[in-house]
Short mmCIF file of C-alpha atoms and ligand atoms in Angstrom, two decimals:
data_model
loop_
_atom_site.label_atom_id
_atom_site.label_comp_id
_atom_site.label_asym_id
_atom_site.label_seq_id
_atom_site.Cartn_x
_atom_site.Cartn_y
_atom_site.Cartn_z
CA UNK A 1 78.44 67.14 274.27
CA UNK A 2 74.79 66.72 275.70
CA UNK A 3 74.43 63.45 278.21
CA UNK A 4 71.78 60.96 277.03
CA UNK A 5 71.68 58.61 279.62
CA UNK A 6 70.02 55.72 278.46
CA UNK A 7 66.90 53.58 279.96
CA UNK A 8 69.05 50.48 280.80
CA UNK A 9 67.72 47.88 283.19
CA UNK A 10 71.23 48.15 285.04
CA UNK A 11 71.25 51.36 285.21
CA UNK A 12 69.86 51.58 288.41
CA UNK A 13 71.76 54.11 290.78
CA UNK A 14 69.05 56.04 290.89
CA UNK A 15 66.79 53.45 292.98
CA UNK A 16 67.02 54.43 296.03
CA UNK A 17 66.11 50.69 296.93
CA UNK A 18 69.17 48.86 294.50
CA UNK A 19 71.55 47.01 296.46
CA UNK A 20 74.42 49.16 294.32
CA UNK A 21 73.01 52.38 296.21
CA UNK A 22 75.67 51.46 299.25
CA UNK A 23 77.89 52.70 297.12
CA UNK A 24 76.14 56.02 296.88
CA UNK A 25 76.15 56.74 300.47
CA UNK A 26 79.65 57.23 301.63
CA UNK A 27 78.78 56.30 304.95
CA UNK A 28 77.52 52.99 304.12
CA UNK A 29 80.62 50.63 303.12
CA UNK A 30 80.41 47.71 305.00
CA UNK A 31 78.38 45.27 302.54
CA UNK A 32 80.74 43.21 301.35
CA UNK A 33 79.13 40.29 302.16
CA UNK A 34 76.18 40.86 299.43
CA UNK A 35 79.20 41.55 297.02
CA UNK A 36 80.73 38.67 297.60
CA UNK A 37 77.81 36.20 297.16
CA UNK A 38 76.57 37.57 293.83
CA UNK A 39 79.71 36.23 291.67
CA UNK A 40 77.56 35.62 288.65
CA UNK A 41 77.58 39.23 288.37
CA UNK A 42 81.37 40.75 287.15
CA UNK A 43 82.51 43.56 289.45
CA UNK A 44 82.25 45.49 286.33
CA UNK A 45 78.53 45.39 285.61
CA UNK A 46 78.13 45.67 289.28
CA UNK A 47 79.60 48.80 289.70
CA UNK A 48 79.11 50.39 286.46
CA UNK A 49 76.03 51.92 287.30
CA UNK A 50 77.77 53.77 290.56
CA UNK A 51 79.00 55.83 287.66
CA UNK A 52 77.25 58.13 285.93
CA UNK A 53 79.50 59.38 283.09
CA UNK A 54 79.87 56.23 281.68
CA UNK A 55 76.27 55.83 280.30
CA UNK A 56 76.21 58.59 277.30
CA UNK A 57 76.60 58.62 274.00
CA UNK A 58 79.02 60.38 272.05
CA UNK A 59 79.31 61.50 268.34
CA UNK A 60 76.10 61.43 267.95
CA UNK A 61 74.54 57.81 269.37
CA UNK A 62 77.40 56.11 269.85
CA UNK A 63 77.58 54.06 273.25
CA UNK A 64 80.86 55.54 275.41
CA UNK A 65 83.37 53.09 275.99
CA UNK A 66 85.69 54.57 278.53
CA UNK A 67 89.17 53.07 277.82
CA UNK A 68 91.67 55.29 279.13
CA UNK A 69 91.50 54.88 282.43
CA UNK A 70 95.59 55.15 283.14
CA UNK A 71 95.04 58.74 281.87
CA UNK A 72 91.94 59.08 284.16
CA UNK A 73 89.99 57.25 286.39
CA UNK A 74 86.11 58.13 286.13
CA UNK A 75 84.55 59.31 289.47
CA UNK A 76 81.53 57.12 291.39
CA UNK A 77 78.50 59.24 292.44
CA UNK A 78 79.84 58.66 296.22
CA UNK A 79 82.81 60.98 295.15
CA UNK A 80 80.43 63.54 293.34
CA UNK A 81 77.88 63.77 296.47
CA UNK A 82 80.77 64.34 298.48
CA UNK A 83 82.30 66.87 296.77
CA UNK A 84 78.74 68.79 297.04
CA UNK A 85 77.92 68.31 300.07
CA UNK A 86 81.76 69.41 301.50
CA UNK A 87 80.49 72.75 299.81
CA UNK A 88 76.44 72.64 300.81
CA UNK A 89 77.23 72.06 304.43
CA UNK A 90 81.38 72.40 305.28
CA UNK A 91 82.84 74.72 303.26
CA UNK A 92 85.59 77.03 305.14
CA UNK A 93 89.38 77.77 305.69
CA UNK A 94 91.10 75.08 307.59
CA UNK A 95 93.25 75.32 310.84
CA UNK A 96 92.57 78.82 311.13
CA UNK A 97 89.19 79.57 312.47
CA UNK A 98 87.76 78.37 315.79
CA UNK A 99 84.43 78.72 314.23
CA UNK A 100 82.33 75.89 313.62
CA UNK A 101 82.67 75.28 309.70
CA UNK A 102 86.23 75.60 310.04
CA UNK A 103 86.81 73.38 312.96
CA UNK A 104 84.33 71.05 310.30
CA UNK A 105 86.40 71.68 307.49
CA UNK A 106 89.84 70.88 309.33
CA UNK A 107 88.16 67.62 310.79
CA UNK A 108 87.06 66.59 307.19
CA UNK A 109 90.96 67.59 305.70
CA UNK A 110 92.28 65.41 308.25
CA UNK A 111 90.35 62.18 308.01
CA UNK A 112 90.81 62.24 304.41
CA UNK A 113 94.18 62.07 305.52
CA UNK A 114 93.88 59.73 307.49
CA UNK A 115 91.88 57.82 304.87
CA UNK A 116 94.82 57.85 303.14
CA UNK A 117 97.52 56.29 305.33
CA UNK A 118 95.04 53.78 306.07
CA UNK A 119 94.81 52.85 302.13
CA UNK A 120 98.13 52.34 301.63
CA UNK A 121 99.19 51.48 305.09
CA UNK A 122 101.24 53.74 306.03
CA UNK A 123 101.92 54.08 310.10
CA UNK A 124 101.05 57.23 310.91
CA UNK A 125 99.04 59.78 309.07
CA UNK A 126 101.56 62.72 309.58
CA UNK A 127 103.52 61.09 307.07
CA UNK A 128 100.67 61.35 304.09
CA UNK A 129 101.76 65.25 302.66
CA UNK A 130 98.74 66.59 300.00
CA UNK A 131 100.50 67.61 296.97
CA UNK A 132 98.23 69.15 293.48
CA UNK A 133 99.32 65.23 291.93
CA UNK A 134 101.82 62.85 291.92
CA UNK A 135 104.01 64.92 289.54
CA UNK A 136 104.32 67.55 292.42
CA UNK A 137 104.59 65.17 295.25
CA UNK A 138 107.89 63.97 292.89
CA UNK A 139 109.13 67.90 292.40
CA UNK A 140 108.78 68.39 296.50
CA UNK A 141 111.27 65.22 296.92
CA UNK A 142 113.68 66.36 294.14
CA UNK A 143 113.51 70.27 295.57
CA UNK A 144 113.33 69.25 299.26
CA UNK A 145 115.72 66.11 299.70
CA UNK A 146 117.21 66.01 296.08
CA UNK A 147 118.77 69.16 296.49
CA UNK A 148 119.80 69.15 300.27
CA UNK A 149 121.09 65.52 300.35
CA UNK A 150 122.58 64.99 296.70
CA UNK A 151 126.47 66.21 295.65
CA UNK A 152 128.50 65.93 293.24
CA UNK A 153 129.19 62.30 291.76
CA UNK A 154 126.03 60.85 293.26
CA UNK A 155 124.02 58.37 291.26
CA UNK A 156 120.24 58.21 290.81
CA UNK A 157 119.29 55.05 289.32
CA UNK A 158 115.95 54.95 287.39
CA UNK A 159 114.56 53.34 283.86
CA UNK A 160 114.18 54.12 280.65
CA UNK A 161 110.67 53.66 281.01
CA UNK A 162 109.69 56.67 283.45
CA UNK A 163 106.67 58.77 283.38
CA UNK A 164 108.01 62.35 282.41
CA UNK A 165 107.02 63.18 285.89
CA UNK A 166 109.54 61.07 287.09
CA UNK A 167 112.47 61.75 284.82
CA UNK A 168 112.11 65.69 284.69
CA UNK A 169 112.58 66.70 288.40
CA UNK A 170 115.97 64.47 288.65
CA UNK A 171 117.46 66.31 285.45
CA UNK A 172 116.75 69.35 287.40
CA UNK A 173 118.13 67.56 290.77
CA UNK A 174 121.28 66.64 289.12
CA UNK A 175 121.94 70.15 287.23
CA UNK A 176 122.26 71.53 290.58
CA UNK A 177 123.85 69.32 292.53
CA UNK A 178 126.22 67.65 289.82
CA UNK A 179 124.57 64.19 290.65
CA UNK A 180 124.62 61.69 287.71
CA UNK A 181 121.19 59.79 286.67
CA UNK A 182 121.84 55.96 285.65
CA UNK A 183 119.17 54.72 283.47
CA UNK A 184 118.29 51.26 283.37
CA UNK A 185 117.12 49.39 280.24
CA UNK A 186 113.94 47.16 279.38
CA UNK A 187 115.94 43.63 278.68
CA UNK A 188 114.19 41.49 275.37
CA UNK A 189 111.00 40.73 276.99
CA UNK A 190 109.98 44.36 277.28
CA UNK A 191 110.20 44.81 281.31
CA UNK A 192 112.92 46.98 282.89
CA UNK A 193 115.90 44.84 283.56
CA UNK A 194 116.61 43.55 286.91
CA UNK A 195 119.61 42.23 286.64
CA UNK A 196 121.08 45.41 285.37
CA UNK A 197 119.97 46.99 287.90
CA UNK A 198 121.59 45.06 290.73
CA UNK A 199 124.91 45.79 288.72
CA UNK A 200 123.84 49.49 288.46
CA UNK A 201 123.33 49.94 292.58
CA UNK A 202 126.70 51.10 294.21
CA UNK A 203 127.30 52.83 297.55
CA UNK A 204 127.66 55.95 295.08
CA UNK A 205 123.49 55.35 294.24
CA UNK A 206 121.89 57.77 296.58
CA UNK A 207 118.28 57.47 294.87
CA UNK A 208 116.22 54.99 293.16
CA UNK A 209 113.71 55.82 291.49
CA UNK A 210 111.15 53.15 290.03
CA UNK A 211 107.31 52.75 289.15
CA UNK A 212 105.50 50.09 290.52
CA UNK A 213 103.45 48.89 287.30
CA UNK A 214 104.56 51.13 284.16
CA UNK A 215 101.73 52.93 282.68
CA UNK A 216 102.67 51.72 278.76
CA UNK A 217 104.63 48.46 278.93
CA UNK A 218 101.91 47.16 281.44
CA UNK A 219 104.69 45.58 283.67
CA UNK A 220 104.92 45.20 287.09
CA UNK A 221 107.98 45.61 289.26
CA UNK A 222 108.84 43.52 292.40
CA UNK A 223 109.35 46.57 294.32
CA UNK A 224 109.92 44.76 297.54
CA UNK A 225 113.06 42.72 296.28
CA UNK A 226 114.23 46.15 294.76
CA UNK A 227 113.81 48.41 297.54
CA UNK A 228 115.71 45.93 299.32
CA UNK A 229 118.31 45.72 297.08
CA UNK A 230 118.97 49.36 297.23
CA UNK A 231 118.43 49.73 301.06
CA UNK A 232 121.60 47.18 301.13
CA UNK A 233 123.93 49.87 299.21
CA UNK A 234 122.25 52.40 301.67
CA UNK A 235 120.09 54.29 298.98
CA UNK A 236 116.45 55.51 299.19
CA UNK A 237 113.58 54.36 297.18
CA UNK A 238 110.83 56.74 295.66
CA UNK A 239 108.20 54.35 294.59
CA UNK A 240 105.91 55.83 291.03
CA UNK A 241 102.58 54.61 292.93
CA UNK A 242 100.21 56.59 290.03
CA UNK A 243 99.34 52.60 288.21
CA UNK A 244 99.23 50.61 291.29
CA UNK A 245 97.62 52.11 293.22
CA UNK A 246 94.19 52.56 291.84
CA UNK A 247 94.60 48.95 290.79
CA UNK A 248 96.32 46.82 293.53
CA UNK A 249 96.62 46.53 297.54
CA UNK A 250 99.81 48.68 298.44
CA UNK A 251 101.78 48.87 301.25
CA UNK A 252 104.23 51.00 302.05
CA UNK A 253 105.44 49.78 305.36
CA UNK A 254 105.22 46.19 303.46
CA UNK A 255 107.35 47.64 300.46
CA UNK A 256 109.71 49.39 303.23
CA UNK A 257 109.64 52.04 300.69
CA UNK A 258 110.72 55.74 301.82
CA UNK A 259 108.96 57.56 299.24
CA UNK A 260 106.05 56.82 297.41
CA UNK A 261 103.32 59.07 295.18
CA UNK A 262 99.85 58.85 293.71
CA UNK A 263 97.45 60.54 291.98
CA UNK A 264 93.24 61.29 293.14
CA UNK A 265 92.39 61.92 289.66
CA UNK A 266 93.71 58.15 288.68
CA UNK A 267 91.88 56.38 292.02
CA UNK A 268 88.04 57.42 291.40
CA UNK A 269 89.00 60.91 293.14
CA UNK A 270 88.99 64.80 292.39
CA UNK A 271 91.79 66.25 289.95
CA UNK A 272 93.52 68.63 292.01
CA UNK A 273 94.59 66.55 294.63
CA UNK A 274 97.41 63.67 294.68
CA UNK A 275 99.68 62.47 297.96
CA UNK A 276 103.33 62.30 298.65
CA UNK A 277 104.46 59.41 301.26
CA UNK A 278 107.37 59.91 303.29
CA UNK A 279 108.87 58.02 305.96
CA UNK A 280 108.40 60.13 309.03
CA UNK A 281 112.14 60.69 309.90
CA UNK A 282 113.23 61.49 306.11
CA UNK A 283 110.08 64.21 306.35
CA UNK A 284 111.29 65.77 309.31
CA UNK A 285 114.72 66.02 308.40
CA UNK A 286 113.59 68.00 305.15
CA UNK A 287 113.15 71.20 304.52
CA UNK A 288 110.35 73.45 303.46
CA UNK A 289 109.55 73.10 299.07
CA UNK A 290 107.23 76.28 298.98
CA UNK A 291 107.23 79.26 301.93
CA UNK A 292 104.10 80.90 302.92
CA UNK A 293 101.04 80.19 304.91
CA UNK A 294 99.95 76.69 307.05
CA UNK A 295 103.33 76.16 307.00
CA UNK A 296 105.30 78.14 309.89
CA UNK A 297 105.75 77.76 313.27
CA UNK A 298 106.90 81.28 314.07
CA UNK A 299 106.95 84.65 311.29
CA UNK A 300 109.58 86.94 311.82
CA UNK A 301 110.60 89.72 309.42
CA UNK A 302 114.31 88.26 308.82
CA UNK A 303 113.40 84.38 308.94
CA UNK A 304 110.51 81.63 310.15
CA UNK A 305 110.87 78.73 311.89
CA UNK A 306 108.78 75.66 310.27
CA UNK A 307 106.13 73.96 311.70
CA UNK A 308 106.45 70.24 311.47
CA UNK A 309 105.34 67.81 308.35
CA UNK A 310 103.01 67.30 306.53
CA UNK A 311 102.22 70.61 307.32
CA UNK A 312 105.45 71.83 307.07
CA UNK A 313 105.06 71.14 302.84
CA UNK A 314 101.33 72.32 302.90
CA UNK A 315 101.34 75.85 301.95
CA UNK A 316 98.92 77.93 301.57
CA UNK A 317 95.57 77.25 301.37
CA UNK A 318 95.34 73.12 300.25
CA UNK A 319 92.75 71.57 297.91
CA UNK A 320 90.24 70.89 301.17
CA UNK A 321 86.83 69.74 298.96
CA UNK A 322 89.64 67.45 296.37
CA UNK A 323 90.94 65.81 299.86
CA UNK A 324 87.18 65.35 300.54
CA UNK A 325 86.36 63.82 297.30
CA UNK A 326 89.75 61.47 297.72
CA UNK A 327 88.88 59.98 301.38
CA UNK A 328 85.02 58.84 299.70
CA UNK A 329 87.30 57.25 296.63
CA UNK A 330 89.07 55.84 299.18
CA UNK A 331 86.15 54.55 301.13
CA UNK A 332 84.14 53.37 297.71
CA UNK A 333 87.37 51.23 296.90
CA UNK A 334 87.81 49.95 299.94
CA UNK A 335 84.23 48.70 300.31
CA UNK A 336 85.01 46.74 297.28
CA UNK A 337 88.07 45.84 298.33
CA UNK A 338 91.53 46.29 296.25
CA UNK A 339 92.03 42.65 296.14
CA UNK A 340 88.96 41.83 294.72
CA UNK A 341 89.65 44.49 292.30
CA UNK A 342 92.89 43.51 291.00
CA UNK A 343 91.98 39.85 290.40
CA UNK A 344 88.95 41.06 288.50
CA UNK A 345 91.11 43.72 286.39
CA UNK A 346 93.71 40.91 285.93
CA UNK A 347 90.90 38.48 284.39
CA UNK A 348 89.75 41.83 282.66
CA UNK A 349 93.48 42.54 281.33
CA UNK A 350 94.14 38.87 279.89
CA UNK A 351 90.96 38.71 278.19
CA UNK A 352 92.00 42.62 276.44
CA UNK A 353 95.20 41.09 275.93
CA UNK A 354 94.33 37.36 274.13
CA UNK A 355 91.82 39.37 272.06
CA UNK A 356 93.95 42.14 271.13
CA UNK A 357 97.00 39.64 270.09
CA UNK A 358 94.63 38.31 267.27
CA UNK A 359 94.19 41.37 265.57
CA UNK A 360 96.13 41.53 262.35
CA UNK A 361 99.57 43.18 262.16
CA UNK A 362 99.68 44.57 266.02
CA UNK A 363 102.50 44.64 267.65
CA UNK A 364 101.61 44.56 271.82
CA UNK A 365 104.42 46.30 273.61
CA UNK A 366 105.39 44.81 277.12
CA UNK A 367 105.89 41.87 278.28
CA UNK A 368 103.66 38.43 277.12
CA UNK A 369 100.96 37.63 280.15
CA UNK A 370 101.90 34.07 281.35
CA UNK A 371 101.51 31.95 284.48
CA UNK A 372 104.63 33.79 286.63
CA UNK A 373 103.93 37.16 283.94
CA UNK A 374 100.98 39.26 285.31
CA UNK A 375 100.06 42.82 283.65
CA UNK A 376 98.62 45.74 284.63
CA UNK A 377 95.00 46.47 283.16
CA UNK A 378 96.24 48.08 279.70
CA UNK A 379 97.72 47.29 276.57
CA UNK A 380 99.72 49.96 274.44
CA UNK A 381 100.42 48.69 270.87
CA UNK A 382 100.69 49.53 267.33
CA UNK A 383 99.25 48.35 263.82
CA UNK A 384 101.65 48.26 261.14
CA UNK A 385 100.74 51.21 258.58
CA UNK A 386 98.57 53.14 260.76
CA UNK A 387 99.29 56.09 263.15
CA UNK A 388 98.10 55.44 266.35
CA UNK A 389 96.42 59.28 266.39
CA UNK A 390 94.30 58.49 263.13
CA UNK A 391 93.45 54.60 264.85
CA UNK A 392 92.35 56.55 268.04
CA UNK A 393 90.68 59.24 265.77
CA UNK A 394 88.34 56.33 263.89
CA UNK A 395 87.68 54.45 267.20
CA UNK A 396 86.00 57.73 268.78
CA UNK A 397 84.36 59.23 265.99
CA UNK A 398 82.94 56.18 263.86
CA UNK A 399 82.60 53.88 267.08
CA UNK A 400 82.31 55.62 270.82
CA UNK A 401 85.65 54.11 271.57
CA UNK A 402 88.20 56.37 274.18
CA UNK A 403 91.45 55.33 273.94
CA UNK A 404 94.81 57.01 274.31
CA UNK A 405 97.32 58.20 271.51
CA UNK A 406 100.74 59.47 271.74
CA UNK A 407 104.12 59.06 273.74
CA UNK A 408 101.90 58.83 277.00
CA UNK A 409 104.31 60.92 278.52
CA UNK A 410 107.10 58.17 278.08
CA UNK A 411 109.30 59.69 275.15
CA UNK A 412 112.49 58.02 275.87
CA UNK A 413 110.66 54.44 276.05
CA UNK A 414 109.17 55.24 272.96
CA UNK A 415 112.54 56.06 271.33
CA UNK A 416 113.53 52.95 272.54
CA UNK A 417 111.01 50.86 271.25
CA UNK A 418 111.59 52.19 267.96
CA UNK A 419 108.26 54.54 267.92
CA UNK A 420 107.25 57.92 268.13
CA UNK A 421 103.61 56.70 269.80
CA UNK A 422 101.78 54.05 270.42
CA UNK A 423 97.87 53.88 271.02
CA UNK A 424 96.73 52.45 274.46
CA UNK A 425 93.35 50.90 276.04
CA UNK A 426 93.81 50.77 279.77
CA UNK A 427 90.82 49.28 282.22
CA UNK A 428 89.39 49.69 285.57
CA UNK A 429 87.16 47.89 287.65
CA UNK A 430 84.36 49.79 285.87
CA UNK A 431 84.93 48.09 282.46
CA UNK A 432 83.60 44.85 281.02
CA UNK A 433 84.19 41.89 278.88
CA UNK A 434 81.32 43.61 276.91
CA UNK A 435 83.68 46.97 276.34
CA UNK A 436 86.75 45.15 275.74
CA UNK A 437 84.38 43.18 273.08
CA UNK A 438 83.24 46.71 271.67
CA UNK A 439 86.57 48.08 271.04
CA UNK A 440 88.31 44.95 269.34
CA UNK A 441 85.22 44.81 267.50
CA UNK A 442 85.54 48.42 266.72
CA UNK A 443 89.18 48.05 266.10
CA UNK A 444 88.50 45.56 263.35
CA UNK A 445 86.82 47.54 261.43
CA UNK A 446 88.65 50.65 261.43
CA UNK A 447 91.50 48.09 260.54
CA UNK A 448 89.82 47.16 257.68
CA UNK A 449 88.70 51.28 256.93
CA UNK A 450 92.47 51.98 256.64
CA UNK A 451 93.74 49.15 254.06
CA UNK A 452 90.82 50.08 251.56
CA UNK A 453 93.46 53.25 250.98
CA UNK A 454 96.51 50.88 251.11
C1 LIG B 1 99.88 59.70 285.53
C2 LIG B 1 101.24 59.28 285.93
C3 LIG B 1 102.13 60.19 286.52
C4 LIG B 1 101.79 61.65 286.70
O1 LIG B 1 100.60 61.86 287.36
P1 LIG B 1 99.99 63.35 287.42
O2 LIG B 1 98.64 63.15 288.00
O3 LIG B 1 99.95 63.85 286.01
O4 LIG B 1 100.88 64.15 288.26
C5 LIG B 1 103.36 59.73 286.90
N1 LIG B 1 103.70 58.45 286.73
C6 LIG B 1 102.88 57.55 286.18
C7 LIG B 1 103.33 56.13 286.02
C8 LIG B 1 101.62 57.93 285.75
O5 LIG B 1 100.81 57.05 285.18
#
């Protein structure tokens, strides 16, 4: 599909002279103050122009409306410059040649690193390993520690409401090692139950394993109380990072969690690239997931010794331009500041949410947004009498409108919930009242399309 970018007046990241063209230089992150004195503005049409996917039309001339954003994030021109110019100017092999572009190209791996531990506040940067995504950065816990620390008889408490990513890998885990998984339920307001899971937790739980805001009910854990909680019955804690953080200020040393996992492609960065945290004594005390290059000390023809982590879970050759591309997400969100994002995608997700609620015959799934109740920036949900693949069908074809359709890689949720899909608009920063406006405007009608054939 050919871009037509259109002649709006915001539209203005190509001015070399705009205010928004800080965010174009990756360099250049320290004007907060002119973002914070032009609140008239929403961070959404602010920033909307840093990206230049979003202003195309699809089918034909409809105006995109990017709504599935917990599937993938879109990427700011600060990320796409940086990606080029890693390969105009730095391109090379890293901690292996003493030659200039590789000495570069190491120096560039490492501060994304860096970048990294910074963003989510972790203490040292050795403890930030590069994995190809979240999903893998789960897999090297379950293969690494799962299988060297689990036996038979040990629990591994997690919910019902799991990403695939993180249900998958402990199957495996526990069909080694005869270690039981203990699932915990969503209780009647659609969030997973925490009072279950306090009578869940044993001495026998070695393992918890939790998301942080689920990426279809919307809801968002109190991981703190909960990683204390199991930390009393001496268990660990892998945290499911991929929805919060893109979306909310994390901290690890703050959460006290000893795992925790995110995605680039779902924070403004490169697919290709995602991050496992590890406390830095669990890392060292684990061994190697993959053998080969990067990650040696010493080769000899009957064994190796190890070199230490991260690089120690880094082999072969590592995405070095996607690590790039993440540190200049990192530093374009962090010139915005992730507080000032969430309470701007939390205005965003009530409005989606009080607007959605008065469409006819939808059922929302999660819990209700109150006072004490916040939810993450998407709504999943139904209409009675239409599949969710046809709604999502309509919405792009007739109106421009990208949302999700499906299980959303959360099959036995959706078995609870009585469903074999759902369909699912989920925000960022990027979005606007005006989109959210477009799509329950869009969704009207195609509401109204399908009961002419009822
Ligand atoms: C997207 C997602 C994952 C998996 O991320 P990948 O990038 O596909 O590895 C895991 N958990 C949650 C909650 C997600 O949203």
């Amino acid at each position: 599909m050919e871009a037509v970018v259109p002649k709006l007046a915001s539209f203005t990241f190509l001015n070399p002279n705009s205010p928004l063209r800080r965010f174009s230089s990756p360099s250049s992150s320290s004007c907060l103050c002119l973002l914070s004195s032009t609140d008239a503005v929403s961070l959404g049409h602010l920033t909307r122009p840093d990206f230049p996917i979003l202003h195309q039309q699809v089918n034909g001339s409809k105006k995109l409306v990017y709504l599935d954003n917990a599937a993938t994030s879109q990427k700011p021109i600060s990320v796409l410059n940086a990606l080029q110019n890693y390969y105009e100017a730095h391109n090379s092999n890293v901690h292996r040649g003493v030659h200039y572009l590789s000495a570069k190209a190491t120096e560039e791996y490492e501060l994304a690193r860096k970048k990294v531990a910074a963003f989510i506040n972790a203490s040292d940067s050795r403890e930030i390993v590069f994995t190809r995504n979240a999903t893998e950065a789960i897999n090297l816990v379950a293969y690494s520690w799962g299988l060297s620390n689990l036996k038979s008889g040990d629990e591994i408490v997690l919910s019902i409401a799991e990403h695939h990513s993180a249900i998958v890998p402990w199957q495996i885990a526990a069909q080694k090692t005869g270690a039981v998984l203990k699932f915990l339920d969503i209780n009647e307001d659609e969030v997973p139950d925490l009072t279950k899971l306090r009578e869940l937790l044993s001495r026998k739980t070695k393992l918890v394993v939790l998301h942080h805001v689920s990426n279809v009910l919307a809801s968002v854990l109190p991981m703190e109380v909960i990683v204390n909680w199991a930390h009393n019955v001496g268990a660990k804690v892998l945290v499911d990072a991929c929805q919060s953080v893109p979306h909310m200020v994390v901290d690890v040393q703050g959460l006290d969690a000893d795992f925790l996992v995110a995605s680039s492609h779902k924070m403004c960065g490169p697919t290709g690239i995602g991050f496992l945290y590890g406390k830095s004594d669990l890392l060292s005390a684990m061994p190697p997931f993959l053998g080969g290059g990067e990650m040696i000390s010493d080769v000899f023809l009957d064994h190796s010794t190890y070199a230490d982590p991260p690089s120690r879970f880094e082999a072969g050759t590592p995405a070095i331009g996607e690590a790039v591309g993440l540190g200049a997400a990192i530093d374009y969100l962090s010139a915005i500041g992730m507080q000032r994002i969430h309470e701007y995608e939390t205005e965003l997700a009530k409005y989606l949410y009080e607007n959605l609620v008065s469409v006819p015959n939808i059922r929302i799934y999660g819990p209700k947004p109150s006072e004490n109740v916040h939810r993450g920036a998407l709504c999943s949900f139904n209409i009675e009498d239409i599949h969710p693949t046809d709604l999502a069908t309509i919405l792009d074809q007739q109106h421009g409108v990208a949302i999700r359709s499906g299980h959303h890689c959360a099959q036995p949720l959706h078995r609870h919930l009585g469903v074999n899909a759902s369909a699912r608009a989920s925000l960022h920063f990027y979005n606007t009242k005006e989109d959210v406006d477009d799509f329950i405007q869009a969704l009207n009608e195609t509401v109204s399309f399908f009961n002419m054939f009822k």
